[in-house]
């Protein structure tokens, strides 16, 4: 190849690169602008205000809610009221948190591929649920404190709105024994399992794990869609922290990706379908003010069971 031919090919490469950026650059710039706007509005002082035990905040929110507000402001006020209701320890205190164990018998359970949670549908009903299991080891000394933490977490999640919190609304929790644990004496050796029952909105469909979503070779995932999903995930983690808990099990297997109409997400009437992200996998969590449980793995690199199964 002569030097002139090499120069011509290099020039053609630059032209192709410029043309490709001209086609994709607009979408990339838009995604960056949306991310910057989201970052500016993600004010940490908002969380401190929401957590303040000041009745004046609730009174002012109620006053603003009674007056007609623009659409965006009305949605923000509604979100703030939901957060305040979830943080109120007395809110819903009369509502039972622990459900009957036989209530799970009427639910047809099916596995969600590469996910720690399960999908459930009640017999002769169209209402769907997500089941998230928490196992309490037999040797755990602070079992009573752990059960109290589960109760407080479920009570706060009972006020959750998926679009506001990035967390599914929790109906309650069922305490039962682990039938998979081999034991000759169930009272002494059997682990205790807590199954959190999350309501799945009718508008949400096709729940799958983030791991499964990323491994889907037939689907295309745009950069803007990834940005939006990352923002939703950050929002859900932030709300868990606002509730006073630390989620120590954030994995692609504990993040649900669901289809939802665009009209439900952006308050428009467009029929387009987008993805909603909600976090589950509360099998390893603790109070934010509590001591660390010193559980988990000491490995610098963790490979989940679901991932190994996918690669096998």
mmCIF file of N, CA and C in Angstrom, residues 91-197:
data_model
loop_
_atom_site.group_PDB
_atom_site.id
_atom_site.type_symbol
_atom_site.label_atom_id
_atom_site.label_comp_id
_atom_site.label_asym_id
_atom_site.label_seq_id
_atom_site.Cartn_x
_atom_site.Cartn_y
_atom_site.Cartn_z
ATOM 1 N N UNK A 91 -47.346 5.537 61.906
ATOM 2 C CA UNK A 91 -48.217 5.383 60.740
ATOM 3 C C UNK A 91 -48.451 3.910 60.452
ATOM 4 N N UNK A 92 -49.687 3.532 60.389
ATOM 5 C CA UNK A 92 -50.024 2.147 60.090
ATOM 6 C C UNK A 92 -49.708 1.179 61.206
ATOM 7 N N UNK A 93 -49.538 1.701 62.451
ATOM 8 C CA UNK A 93 -49.184 0.820 63.563
ATOM 9 C C UNK A 93 -50.277 -0.200 63.845
ATOM 10 N N UNK A 94 -51.514 0.153 63.509
ATOM 11 C CA UNK A 94 -52.620 -0.775 63.759
ATOM 12 C C UNK A 94 -52.774 -1.809 62.648
ATOM 13 N N UNK A 95 -52.093 -1.613 61.535
ATOM 14 C CA UNK A 95 -52.165 -2.569 60.427
ATOM 15 C C UNK A 95 -51.225 -3.737 60.694
ATOM 16 N N UNK A 96 -51.702 -4.962 60.614
ATOM 17 C CA UNK A 96 -50.827 -6.111 60.897
ATOM 18 C C UNK A 96 -49.691 -6.210 59.886
ATOM 19 N N UNK A 97 -48.487 -6.380 60.390
ATOM 20 C CA UNK A 97 -47.311 -6.521 59.546
ATOM 21 C C UNK A 97 -47.028 -7.987 59.249
ATOM 22 N N UNK A 98 -47.150 -8.832 60.257
ATOM 23 C CA UNK A 98 -46.907 -10.261 60.079
ATOM 24 C C UNK A 98 -48.197 -10.942 59.624
ATOM 25 N N UNK A 99 -48.123 -11.602 58.482
ATOM 26 C CA UNK A 99 -49.278 -12.251 57.878
ATOM 27 C C UNK A 99 -49.329 -13.725 58.277
ATOM 28 N N UNK A 100 -50.483 -14.329 58.050
ATOM 29 C CA UNK A 100 -50.660 -15.751 58.354
ATOM 30 C C UNK A 100 -49.782 -16.598 57.426
ATOM 31 N N UNK A 101 -49.174 -17.621 57.995
ATOM 32 C CA UNK A 101 -48.280 -18.469 57.205
ATOM 33 C C UNK A 101 -49.023 -19.226 56.116
ATOM 34 N N UNK A 102 -50.285 -19.605 56.394
ATOM 35 C CA UNK A 102 -51.035 -20.353 55.382
ATOM 36 C C UNK A 102 -51.502 -19.464 54.237
ATOM 37 N N UNK A 103 -51.257 -18.156 54.337
ATOM 38 C CA UNK A 103 -51.621 -17.264 53.244
ATOM 39 C C UNK A 103 -50.803 -17.506 51.991
ATOM 40 N N UNK A 104 -49.618 -18.105 52.153
ATOM 41 C CA UNK A 104 -48.783 -18.399 50.991
ATOM 42 C C UNK A 104 -49.261 -19.628 50.234
ATOM 43 N N UNK A 105 -50.128 -20.432 50.864
ATOM 44 C CA UNK A 105 -50.586 -21.666 50.220
ATOM 45 C C UNK A 105 -51.432 -21.389 48.979
ATOM 46 N N UNK A 106 -52.103 -20.245 48.951
ATOM 47 C CA UNK A 106 -52.973 -19.923 47.821
ATOM 48 C C UNK A 106 -52.235 -19.214 46.690
ATOM 49 N N UNK A 107 -50.919 -19.109 46.803
ATOM 50 C CA UNK A 107 -50.123 -18.411 45.791
ATOM 51 C C UNK A 107 -49.367 -19.427 44.946
ATOM 52 N N UNK A 108 -49.535 -19.337 43.645
ATOM 53 C CA UNK A 108 -48.771 -20.166 42.714
ATOM 54 C C UNK A 108 -47.440 -19.468 42.440
ATOM 55 N N UNK A 109 -46.368 -20.103 42.852
ATOM 56 C CA UNK A 109 -45.040 -19.493 42.800
ATOM 57 C C UNK A 109 -44.278 -20.010 41.587
ATOM 58 N N UNK A 110 -43.607 -19.100 40.907
ATOM 59 C CA UNK A 110 -42.738 -19.470 39.785
ATOM 60 C C UNK A 110 -41.442 -18.687 39.899
ATOM 61 N N UNK A 111 -40.370 -19.293 39.434
ATOM 62 C CA UNK A 111 -39.052 -18.676 39.545
ATOM 63 C C UNK A 111 -38.888 -17.553 38.526
ATOM 64 N N UNK A 112 -38.155 -16.531 38.923
ATOM 65 C CA UNK A 112 -37.733 -15.470 38.012
ATOM 66 C C UNK A 112 -36.297 -15.788 37.614
ATOM 67 N N UNK A 113 -36.006 -15.962 36.330
ATOM 68 C CA UNK A 113 -34.660 -16.379 35.920
ATOM 69 C C UNK A 113 -33.571 -15.463 36.470
ATOM 70 N N UNK A 114 -32.550 -16.090 37.049
ATOM 71 C CA UNK A 114 -31.378 -15.378 37.563
ATOM 72 C C UNK A 114 -31.761 -14.295 38.569
ATOM 73 N N UNK A 115 -32.710 -14.607 39.436
ATOM 74 C CA UNK A 115 -33.190 -13.632 40.418
ATOM 75 C C UNK A 115 -33.356 -14.322 41.766
ATOM 76 N N UNK A 116 -33.077 -13.584 42.840
ATOM 77 C CA UNK A 116 -33.227 -14.135 44.181
ATOM 78 C C UNK A 116 -34.681 -14.150 44.626
ATOM 79 N N UNK A 117 -35.528 -13.327 44.024
ATOM 80 C CA UNK A 117 -36.945 -13.271 44.384
ATOM 81 C C UNK A 117 -37.756 -14.193 43.478
ATOM 82 N N UNK A 118 -39.028 -14.367 43.824
ATOM 83 C CA UNK A 118 -39.925 -15.228 43.062
ATOM 84 C C UNK A 118 -41.190 -14.471 42.686
ATOM 85 N N UNK A 119 -41.812 -14.928 41.612
ATOM 86 C CA UNK A 119 -43.070 -14.351 41.148
ATOM 87 C C UNK A 119 -44.217 -15.211 41.658
ATOM 88 N N UNK A 120 -45.279 -14.568 42.130
ATOM 89 C CA UNK A 120 -46.422 -15.305 42.645
ATOM 90 C C UNK A 120 -47.731 -14.731 42.146
ATOM 91 N N UNK A 121 -48.696 -15.612 41.947
ATOM 92 C CA UNK A 121 -50.048 -15.202 41.546
ATOM 93 C C UNK A 121 -51.050 -16.025 42.342
ATOM 94 N N UNK A 122 -52.000 -15.336 42.950
ATOM 95 C CA UNK A 122 -53.009 -16.026 43.747
ATOM 96 C C UNK A 122 -53.981 -16.791 42.847
ATOM 97 N N UNK A 123 -54.436 -17.926 43.338
ATOM 98 C CA UNK A 123 -55.386 -18.746 42.600
ATOM 99 C C UNK A 123 -56.698 -17.986 42.443
ATOM 100 N N UNK A 124 -57.251 -18.027 41.225
ATOM 101 C CA UNK A 124 -58.512 -17.341 40.908
ATOM 102 C C UNK A 124 -58.416 -15.836 41.151
ATOM 103 N N UNK A 125 -57.251 -15.283 40.871
ATOM 104 C CA UNK A 125 -57.054 -13.848 41.053
ATOM 105 C C UNK A 125 -56.043 -13.361 40.026
ATOM 106 N N UNK A 126 -56.154 -12.098 39.675
ATOM 107 C CA UNK A 126 -55.215 -11.493 38.726
ATOM 108 C C UNK A 126 -54.159 -10.650 39.426
ATOM 109 N N UNK A 127 -54.192 -10.608 40.751
ATOM 110 C CA UNK A 127 -53.213 -9.820 41.491
ATOM 111 C C UNK A 127 -51.913 -10.604 41.605
ATOM 112 N N UNK A 128 -50.814 -9.967 41.241
ATOM 113 C CA UNK A 128 -49.499 -10.598 41.264
ATOM 114 C C UNK A 128 -48.677 -10.047 42.419
ATOM 115 N N UNK A 129 -47.762 -10.871 42.896
ATOM 116 C CA UNK A 129 -46.891 -10.474 43.996
ATOM 117 C C UNK A 129 -45.470 -10.925 43.692
ATOM 118 N N UNK A 130 -44.528 -10.309 44.386
ATOM 119 C CA UNK A 130 -43.132 -10.716 44.361
ATOM 120 C C UNK A 130 -42.776 -11.187 45.764
ATOM 121 N N UNK A 131 -42.195 -12.378 45.869
ATOM 122 C CA UNK A 131 -41.839 -12.962 47.156
ATOM 123 C C UNK A 131 -40.328 -12.883 47.342
ATOM 124 N N UNK A 132 -39.913 -12.264 48.434
ATOM 125 C CA UNK A 132 -38.496 -12.094 48.747
ATOM 126 C C UNK A 132 -38.226 -12.771 50.089
ATOM 127 N N UNK A 133 -37.295 -13.715 50.116
ATOM 128 C CA UNK A 133 -37.074 -14.545 51.298
ATOM 129 C C UNK A 133 -35.849 -14.073 52.083
ATOM 130 N N UNK A 134 -35.990 -14.053 53.397
ATOM 131 C CA UNK A 134 -34.904 -13.711 54.313
ATOM 132 C C UNK A 134 -34.741 -14.879 55.278
ATOM 133 N N UNK A 135 -33.561 -15.467 55.316
ATOM 134 C CA UNK A 135 -33.310 -16.608 56.193
ATOM 135 C C UNK A 135 -32.559 -16.154 57.432
ATOM 136 N N UNK A 136 -33.085 -16.518 58.582
ATOM 137 C CA UNK A 136 -32.446 -16.214 59.862
ATOM 138 C C UNK A 136 -31.727 -17.467 60.339
ATOM 139 N N UNK A 137 -30.391 -17.466 60.351
ATOM 140 C CA UNK A 137 -29.663 -18.663 60.792
ATOM 141 C C UNK A 137 -29.999 -19.031 62.226
ATOM 142 N N UNK A 138 -29.900 -20.319 62.516
ATOM 143 C CA UNK A 138 -30.226 -20.806 63.854
ATOM 144 C C UNK A 138 -29.301 -20.203 64.892
ATOM 145 N N UNK A 139 -28.015 -20.052 64.545
ATOM 146 C CA UNK A 139 -27.026 -19.628 65.530
ATOM 147 C C UNK A 139 -27.032 -18.131 65.790
ATOM 148 N N UNK A 140 -27.907 -17.401 65.144
ATOM 149 C CA UNK A 140 -27.899 -15.948 65.316
ATOM 150 C C UNK A 140 -28.397 -15.574 66.706
ATOM 151 N N UNK A 141 -27.571 -14.821 67.445
ATOM 152 C CA UNK A 141 -27.893 -14.518 68.837
ATOM 153 C C UNK A 141 -28.923 -13.409 68.960
ATOM 154 N N UNK A 142 -28.872 -12.432 68.074
ATOM 155 C CA UNK A 142 -29.767 -11.278 68.170
ATOM 156 C C UNK A 142 -31.001 -11.468 67.291
ATOM 157 N N UNK A 143 -31.635 -12.628 67.392
ATOM 158 C CA UNK A 143 -32.791 -12.937 66.552
ATOM 159 C C UNK A 143 -33.943 -11.988 66.824
ATOM 160 N N UNK A 144 -34.141 -11.618 68.087
ATOM 161 C CA UNK A 144 -35.255 -10.733 68.422
ATOM 162 C C UNK A 144 -35.059 -9.356 67.797
ATOM 163 N N UNK A 145 -33.833 -8.834 67.852
ATOM 164 C CA UNK A 145 -33.556 -7.529 67.246
ATOM 165 C C UNK A 145 -33.704 -7.591 65.733
ATOM 166 N N UNK A 146 -33.303 -8.706 65.138
ATOM 167 C CA UNK A 146 -33.429 -8.854 63.691
ATOM 168 C C UNK A 146 -34.893 -8.885 63.276
ATOM 169 N N UNK A 147 -35.705 -9.580 64.041
ATOM 170 C CA UNK A 147 -37.135 -9.632 63.741
ATOM 171 C C UNK A 147 -37.758 -8.250 63.875
ATOM 172 N N UNK A 148 -37.310 -7.481 64.844
ATOM 173 C CA UNK A 148 -37.817 -6.119 65.006
ATOM 174 C C UNK A 148 -37.405 -5.250 63.818
ATOM 175 N N UNK A 149 -36.189 -5.456 63.310
ATOM 176 C CA UNK A 149 -35.741 -4.697 62.140
ATOM 177 C C UNK A 149 -36.578 -5.036 60.914
ATOM 178 N N UNK A 150 -36.910 -6.322 60.747
ATOM 179 C CA UNK A 150 -37.765 -6.723 59.626
ATOM 180 C C UNK A 150 -39.129 -6.070 59.740
ATOM 181 N N UNK A 151 -39.668 -6.049 60.946
ATOM 182 C CA UNK A 151 -40.982 -5.425 61.155
ATOM 183 C C UNK A 151 -40.943 -3.949 60.778
ATOM 184 N N UNK A 152 -39.896 -3.235 61.215
ATOM 185 C CA UNK A 152 -39.792 -1.808 60.909
ATOM 186 C C UNK A 152 -39.595 -1.577 59.414
ATOM 187 N N UNK A 153 -38.795 -2.423 58.776
ATOM 188 C CA UNK A 153 -38.568 -2.276 57.339
ATOM 189 C C UNK A 153 -39.854 -2.493 56.560
ATOM 190 N N UNK A 154 -40.586 -3.551 56.892
ATOM 191 C CA UNK A 154 -41.839 -3.845 56.191
ATOM 192 C C UNK A 154 -42.847 -2.728 56.414
ATOM 193 N N UNK A 155 -42.895 -2.180 57.612
ATOM 194 C CA UNK A 155 -43.834 -1.096 57.899
ATOM 195 C C UNK A 155 -43.537 0.126 57.039
ATOM 196 N N UNK A 156 -42.273 0.436 56.863
ATOM 197 C CA UNK A 156 -41.910 1.585 56.028
ATOM 198 C C UNK A 156 -42.171 1.292 54.552
ATOM 199 N N UNK A 157 -41.875 0.074 54.121
ATOM 200 C CA UNK A 157 -42.104 -0.278 52.719
ATOM 201 C C UNK A 157 -43.582 -0.415 52.390
ATOM 202 N N UNK A 158 -44.432 -0.502 53.404
ATOM 203 C CA UNK A 158 -45.874 -0.568 53.137
ATOM 204 C C UNK A 158 -46.401 0.755 52.601
ATOM 205 N N UNK A 159 -45.607 1.822 52.706
ATOM 206 C CA UNK A 159 -45.978 3.130 52.156
ATOM 207 C C UNK A 159 -45.290 3.399 50.815
ATOM 208 N N UNK A 160 -44.470 2.473 50.351
ATOM 209 C CA UNK A 160 -43.657 2.715 49.160
ATOM 210 C C UNK A 160 -44.510 2.742 47.903
ATOM 211 N N UNK A 161 -44.149 3.647 47.020
ATOM 212 C CA UNK A 161 -44.733 3.718 45.683
ATOM 213 C C UNK A 161 -43.616 3.415 44.688
ATOM 214 N N UNK A 162 -43.776 2.422 43.819
ATOM 215 C CA UNK A 162 -42.674 2.011 42.943
ATOM 216 C C UNK A 162 -42.094 3.144 42.102
ATOM 217 N N UNK A 163 -42.943 4.029 41.597
ATOM 218 C CA UNK A 163 -42.450 5.105 40.739
ATOM 219 C C UNK A 163 -41.747 6.185 41.536
ATOM 220 N N UNK A 164 -42.111 6.341 42.808
ATOM 221 C CA UNK A 164 -41.504 7.367 43.644
ATOM 222 C C UNK A 164 -40.252 6.861 44.338
ATOM 223 N N UNK A 165 -40.325 5.660 44.868
ATOM 224 C CA UNK A 165 -39.255 5.128 45.694
ATOM 225 C C UNK A 165 -38.310 4.198 44.935
ATOM 226 N N UNK A 166 -38.768 3.616 43.822
ATOM 227 C CA UNK A 166 -37.980 2.566 43.197
ATOM 228 C C UNK A 166 -38.013 1.296 44.023
ATOM 229 N N UNK A 167 -39.033 1.187 44.883
ATOM 230 C CA UNK A 167 -39.218 0.037 45.764
ATOM 231 C C UNK A 167 -40.672 -0.400 45.684
ATOM 232 N N UNK A 168 -40.900 -1.696 45.626
ATOM 233 C CA UNK A 168 -42.262 -2.204 45.564
ATOM 234 C C UNK A 168 -42.963 -2.027 46.903
ATOM 235 N N UNK A 169 -44.275 -1.852 46.843
ATOM 236 C CA UNK A 169 -45.084 -1.735 48.052
ATOM 237 C C UNK A 169 -45.189 -3.099 48.726
ATOM 238 N N UNK A 170 -44.893 -3.135 50.026
ATOM 239 C CA UNK A 170 -44.867 -4.397 50.760
ATOM 240 C C UNK A 170 -46.173 -4.585 51.525
ATOM 241 N N UNK A 171 -46.849 -5.684 51.252
ATOM 242 C CA UNK A 171 -48.110 -5.988 51.930
ATOM 243 C C UNK A 171 -47.877 -6.476 53.348
ATOM 244 N N UNK A 172 -46.807 -7.220 53.566
ATOM 245 C CA UNK A 172 -46.503 -7.763 54.884
ATOM 246 C C UNK A 172 -45.424 -8.821 54.772
ATOM 247 N N UNK A 173 -45.177 -9.511 55.865
ATOM 248 C CA UNK A 173 -44.148 -10.534 55.908
ATOM 249 C C UNK A 173 -44.707 -11.769 56.606
ATOM 250 N N UNK A 174 -44.290 -12.929 56.138
ATOM 251 C CA UNK A 174 -44.722 -14.209 56.706
ATOM 252 C C UNK A 174 -43.520 -14.869 57.371
ATOM 253 N N UNK A 175 -43.680 -15.277 58.609
ATOM 254 C CA UNK A 175 -42.626 -15.989 59.331
ATOM 255 C C UNK A 175 -42.953 -17.484 59.332
ATOM 256 N N UNK A 176 -42.010 -18.287 58.865
ATOM 257 C CA UNK A 176 -42.240 -19.728 58.811
ATOM 258 C C UNK A 176 -40.903 -20.438 58.836
ATOM 259 N N UNK A 177 -40.931 -21.753 58.983
ATOM 260 C CA UNK A 177 -39.716 -22.544 59.005
ATOM 261 C C UNK A 177 -39.210 -22.819 57.611
ATOM 262 N N UNK A 178 -37.922 -23.122 57.524
ATOM 263 C CA UNK A 178 -37.296 -23.450 56.246
ATOM 264 C C UNK A 178 -37.452 -24.941 55.998
ATOM 265 N N UNK A 179 -38.355 -25.284 55.074
ATOM 266 C CA UNK A 179 -38.624 -26.696 54.798
ATOM 267 C C UNK A 179 -37.478 -27.384 54.082
ATOM 268 N N UNK A 180 -36.516 -26.600 53.570
ATOM 269 C CA UNK A 180 -35.390 -27.200 52.854
ATOM 270 C C UNK A 180 -34.262 -27.597 53.788
ATOM 271 N N UNK A 181 -34.382 -27.225 55.068
ATOM 272 C CA UNK A 181 -33.325 -27.538 56.020
ATOM 273 C C UNK A 181 -33.529 -28.927 56.594
ATOM 274 N N UNK A 182 -32.642 -29.885 56.349
ATOM 275 C CA UNK A 182 -32.811 -31.218 56.917
ATOM 276 C C UNK A 182 -32.612 -31.179 58.417
ATOM 277 N N UNK A 183 -33.563 -31.728 59.146
ATOM 278 C CA UNK A 183 -33.485 -31.666 60.591
ATOM 279 C C UNK A 183 -34.361 -32.737 61.201
ATOM 280 N N UNK A 184 -33.858 -33.350 62.257
ATOM 281 C CA UNK A 184 -34.652 -34.309 63.006
ATOM 282 C C UNK A 184 -35.431 -33.628 64.109
ATOM 283 N N UNK A 185 -35.011 -32.429 64.469
ATOM 284 C CA UNK A 185 -35.694 -31.662 65.507
ATOM 285 C C UNK A 185 -35.924 -30.263 64.973
ATOM 286 N N UNK A 186 -37.124 -30.013 64.459
ATOM 287 C CA UNK A 186 -37.398 -28.737 63.785
ATOM 288 C C UNK A 186 -37.310 -27.573 64.738
ATOM 289 N N UNK A 187 -37.653 -27.772 65.996
ATOM 290 C CA UNK A 187 -37.675 -26.666 66.938
ATOM 291 C C UNK A 187 -36.276 -26.153 67.248
ATOM 292 N N UNK A 188 -35.255 -27.040 67.198
ATOM 293 C CA UNK A 188 -33.917 -26.643 67.600
ATOM 294 C C UNK A 188 -33.015 -26.330 66.419
ATOM 295 N N UNK A 189 -33.171 -27.044 65.318
ATOM 296 C CA UNK A 189 -32.206 -26.947 64.232
ATOM 297 C C UNK A 189 -32.726 -26.257 62.982
ATOM 298 N N UNK A 190 -34.008 -26.001 62.909
ATOM 299 C CA UNK A 190 -34.558 -25.443 61.683
ATOM 300 C C UNK A 190 -34.392 -23.932 61.649
ATOM 301 N N UNK A 191 -33.951 -23.433 60.503
ATOM 302 C CA UNK A 191 -33.811 -21.992 60.330
ATOM 303 C C UNK A 191 -35.184 -21.350 60.200
ATOM 304 N N UNK A 192 -35.239 -20.081 60.552
ATOM 305 C CA UNK A 192 -36.467 -19.312 60.397
ATOM 306 C C UNK A 192 -36.391 -18.499 59.116
ATOM 307 N N UNK A 193 -37.450 -18.535 58.344
ATOM 308 C CA UNK A 193 -37.507 -17.807 57.079
ATOM 309 C C UNK A 193 -38.601 -16.756 57.156
ATOM 310 N N UNK A 194 -38.269 -15.551 56.721
ATOM 311 C CA UNK A 194 -39.244 -14.471 56.611
ATOM 312 C C UNK A 194 -39.453 -14.204 55.122
ATOM 313 N N UNK A 195 -40.680 -14.308 54.675
ATOM 314 C CA UNK A 195 -41.012 -14.059 53.272
ATOM 315 C C UNK A 195 -41.749 -12.737 53.159
ATOM 316 N N UNK A 196 -41.107 -11.776 52.525
ATOM 317 C CA UNK A 196 -41.725 -10.472 52.302
ATOM 318 C C UNK A 196 -42.612 -10.557 51.060
ATOM 319 N N UNK A 197 -43.842 -10.086 51.185
ATOM 320 C CA UNK A 197 -44.819 -10.146 50.098
ATOM 321 C C UNK A 197 -44.979 -8.743 49.521
#
